[in-house]
Amino acid sequence: MANIITTSGKTPTRVKESMGYESSEELIEAIVKAKAGDEHAVSLLYAAFNPGLLRFLKARIGSESEDIASEVWLAVARNIGTFQGDDRDFRAWIFATARRRSIDHLRRKAVRPRLSSVHDANDLSDISGFDSPSDQLEIDEAVAALIHGLNAKEAEIVLLRVVAGLSVEEVAQVVSKSAGSVRVIQHRAIKRLANNFRSKQ
Amino acid sequence: MDPISQETVEELLRGNSSPQALSPELAKVAHLMQIAQAPATSNELAGSHSAVEAFMAAGQYPISTGGKEKVLSKFLSAKAAIAAAAIALTGGAAVTGALVSSNRPASIPNVATVNPSTQGDSPLTNSGSTSTLATVVGENQGMVSGHSLFGLCTAYFATTKSSTGSSVPSSGSTAFTQLASVAAANYTATNTSSVAGFCTWVLKNYPPGTLSGHGKGSNASSAGSANASQGSSHSGGGATPQGGATISSSAPNMSVPPVSLPGHASGASSKHS
């Protein structure tokens, strides 16, 4: 089983901290240094964003998520020299790139996004019984369960909010919708998830 | 079930909600979200070293170990590496239908451009095994349009007045510099200079009318776009490369001259039918 690595050493209560993200100031500094070719800064950015990136892509395209994640990082490498913005902008950029990459990938494959979990509803209850995530499998199952039964747009927005850690406004920009539309869709998604759980009780 | 307020949803999605304050159903949702936001696993950070190396290589930074091709091929999947080999063996033309420059052009006139990653009628889109790497190539290296090549080669011979000239005219010209780069990267067959030999081949095999562009003009690759969203504040982040120019794979007389790409053994050429 994979061990959890807590790079920040903080209690994982929020996305920003729980996925090993450093502070905003540290990330901004890392972005500046990465633009200048600082390997340590690149490593820090990778550690901060790759876990979420992989989870997002795995939920959308499955087994080829690592390939697409690699492409995302290469695209970032090629274009970071002209990037302007803070850590929030950087995060939005990475996930916008990942989203488009995954769309391209799915289009090439002519398949629909993975929307439903490979697990049935009984698995959801099992997962919810765990007190703390301790390995990759549990995380993958939880992410999959989180979009189980949702339509494509709902799943995408939930993933961008929860796994990517984007705000409503940032998600709205990424998916080219208004903030109001995003709020409506995420509300509908949460309601649907709750209904799914209630029906299994 | 009680109606779920917008505030509750927002608190849930931000990870700020307290399970005790939630209904049992929402508490389960909250728990899933907490797991989904768990700290990074060793598996998710396993490729950090090679990723950093590839980042440095792709970003044109000096890298401490290994060649750039080696680093990038390590980082890309085996499938992508196979596609890379296919492109290298054919000089890029056989697979992508494109002539690839070794440097990213700053202002190459794109008469016929196509985005490999999104163009539906691109041959790349028919093969999942080639499209991934082809997209990388298109973004990473840029391509010179066939029409541009024909014009540049015509101008080249008009300037040198000799089919065996070795120097590139107007060395300060970006266009001629790009021509030299493309020639050097794609043509090493004869004793003549790479530019002269390459241009002789271009003029012979691609007379006007045999080059077909997709007419897409300059387009932004979705993959590298930082400005995926309207109104994004990172205006420069979307420094997307221009799409590659293609030579129609259905054009007659598409035999590719012997090519030798940097980093690959000479003689590793093939014909494109």
XYZ file of C-alpha atoms in Angstrom, chain A residues 2-6 12-15 18-19 34-37 39 42-43 46-47 50-51 54-55 64 67 70-71 73-80 82-84 89 92-93 96-97 100-101 104 108-109 125 127-128 130-131 133 136 138-139 142-143 145-146 161-163 168 173-174 176 183 186-187 190-191 193-195 197-198 201, chain B residues 1 4-6 9-10 12-16 24-26 28-29 31-45 47-48 51-52 54-56 58-59 61-64 72 75-77 79 104 117-118 124-125 131-133 135-136 139-140 222-237 239-241:
160
model
C 1.197 3.442 -0.791
C 2.066 5.640 2.068
C 0.680 9.064 2.463
C 3.234 11.784 2.061
C 2.381 14.978 3.805
C -5.443 17.547 5.664
C -8.558 19.561 6.172
C -8.648 21.507 2.962
C -7.511 20.939 -0.569
C -4.248 18.294 2.104
C -2.682 17.655 -1.276
C 10.629 27.646 -12.259
C 10.340 30.201 -15.019
C 14.053 30.766 -14.593
C 14.791 27.066 -14.730
C 14.835 22.459 -10.755
C 9.833 22.723 -10.598
C 9.952 19.788 -8.227
C 5.115 19.042 -9.398
C 4.599 17.822 -5.856
C 0.535 16.502 -9.802
C -1.535 14.537 -7.277
C -3.639 12.687 -11.718
C -6.832 12.265 -9.736
C -4.065 6.787 -19.590
C 0.289 9.930 -20.196
C 2.947 14.090 -18.705
C 1.747 16.019 -21.700
C 3.599 19.134 -17.677
C 5.443 19.359 -20.959
C 2.984 21.983 -22.145
C 3.518 23.855 -18.912
C 7.277 23.625 -19.372
C 7.094 25.053 -22.836
C 4.825 27.913 -21.912
C 5.710 28.825 -18.366
C 5.201 33.552 -20.751
C 2.921 32.700 -17.855
C 1.793 35.621 -15.775
C -3.839 31.401 -11.893
C -6.360 27.195 -13.085
C -3.966 27.074 -16.020
C -7.632 24.064 -17.877
C -4.834 22.486 -19.876
C -8.599 20.323 -22.754
C -6.054 17.572 -23.089
C -8.783 15.970 -27.041
C -9.394 10.975 -30.509
C -10.575 7.841 -28.847
C -20.942 2.851 1.752
C -15.630 3.708 1.333
C -17.446 6.063 3.599
C -13.014 4.447 6.354
C -11.785 6.932 8.854
C -7.420 7.480 3.474
C -3.975 5.220 -3.539
C -8.971 4.343 -1.532
C -8.396 7.760 -3.001
C -13.418 7.924 -3.443
C -12.913 10.189 -6.442
C -17.600 7.474 -6.135
C -17.795 11.226 -5.947
C -14.015 22.071 -7.286
C -12.973 19.202 -5.081
C -9.908 17.610 -6.646
C -16.543 28.805 -8.432
C -13.628 30.381 -16.478
C -12.263 26.937 -17.160
C -16.665 28.721 -20.083
C -23.357 27.116 -8.703
C -22.746 21.930 -8.419
C -25.858 22.221 -6.278
C -24.472 17.425 -4.554
C -28.188 16.874 -4.310
C -25.077 12.427 -4.693
C -26.970 12.795 -1.458
C -30.020 11.171 -3.005
C -26.684 7.678 -0.651
C -30.114 8.048 0.850
C -29.655 3.384 3.276
C -34.759 15.059 2.917
C -29.752 21.622 0.601
C -28.827 25.267 0.689
C -26.282 26.885 -1.555
C -23.031 23.020 -0.880
C -20.317 25.640 -0.950
C -19.005 21.037 1.418
C -17.052 21.730 -1.725
C -14.586 23.901 0.140
C -14.072 21.199 2.703
C -15.154 23.470 5.523
C -26.154 11.450 7.080
C -26.194 11.529 3.276
C -24.247 14.743 3.060
C -20.984 10.640 3.445
C -20.461 13.016 0.548
C -16.275 12.108 3.760
C -15.704 11.142 0.129
C -14.523 14.645 -0.597
C -12.114 14.501 2.272
C -10.618 11.284 0.940
C -10.477 12.720 -2.576
C -8.431 15.600 -1.172
C -6.090 13.366 0.744
C -2.370 14.090 0.837
C -0.251 13.044 -2.073
C 0.697 9.408 -2.192
C 4.124 8.132 -3.084
C 2.607 6.725 -6.243
C 1.464 10.152 -7.348
C 4.915 11.603 -6.793
C 7.731 10.269 -11.437
C 8.933 13.500 -9.907
C 9.197 14.894 -14.693
C 11.549 17.615 -13.538
C 11.607 16.488 -18.824
C 10.356 19.867 -17.710
C 13.842 21.281 -17.967
C 11.121 20.789 -22.805
C 11.501 24.242 -21.375
C 16.664 24.973 -19.729
C 20.048 23.368 -19.232
C 19.645 19.918 -17.763
C 22.168 18.254 -15.567
C 11.739 13.359 -22.909
C 9.042 10.876 -19.457
C 6.667 10.048 -22.245
C 4.993 6.702 -22.323
C 3.494 4.257 -26.687
C 10.379 26.859 -32.962
C -4.467 17.593 -31.648
C -7.786 18.881 -32.764
C -2.997 11.790 -36.642
C -6.472 11.644 -35.331
C -1.417 11.448 -32.005
C -0.066 11.946 -28.536
C 3.498 12.403 -29.576
C 0.798 16.771 -30.663
C 3.948 17.209 -28.660
C 3.650 22.161 -30.093
C 7.257 21.753 -29.332
C -5.795 23.450 -26.842
C -3.196 21.525 -25.009
C -0.896 24.330 -24.280
C -3.421 26.988 -23.750
C -3.161 28.819 -20.534
C -5.994 31.009 -21.527
C -8.525 28.284 -21.565
C -10.928 30.619 -19.992
C -12.217 33.941 -21.034
C -10.983 36.812 -19.051
C -8.146 34.876 -17.589
C -5.632 36.987 -15.804
C -2.652 35.014 -16.998
C -2.561 36.542 -20.374
C 0.807 35.229 -21.304
C 0.181 31.753 -20.153
C 1.554 31.024 -25.321
C 0.383 28.375 -27.611
C 2.424 27.441 -30.582
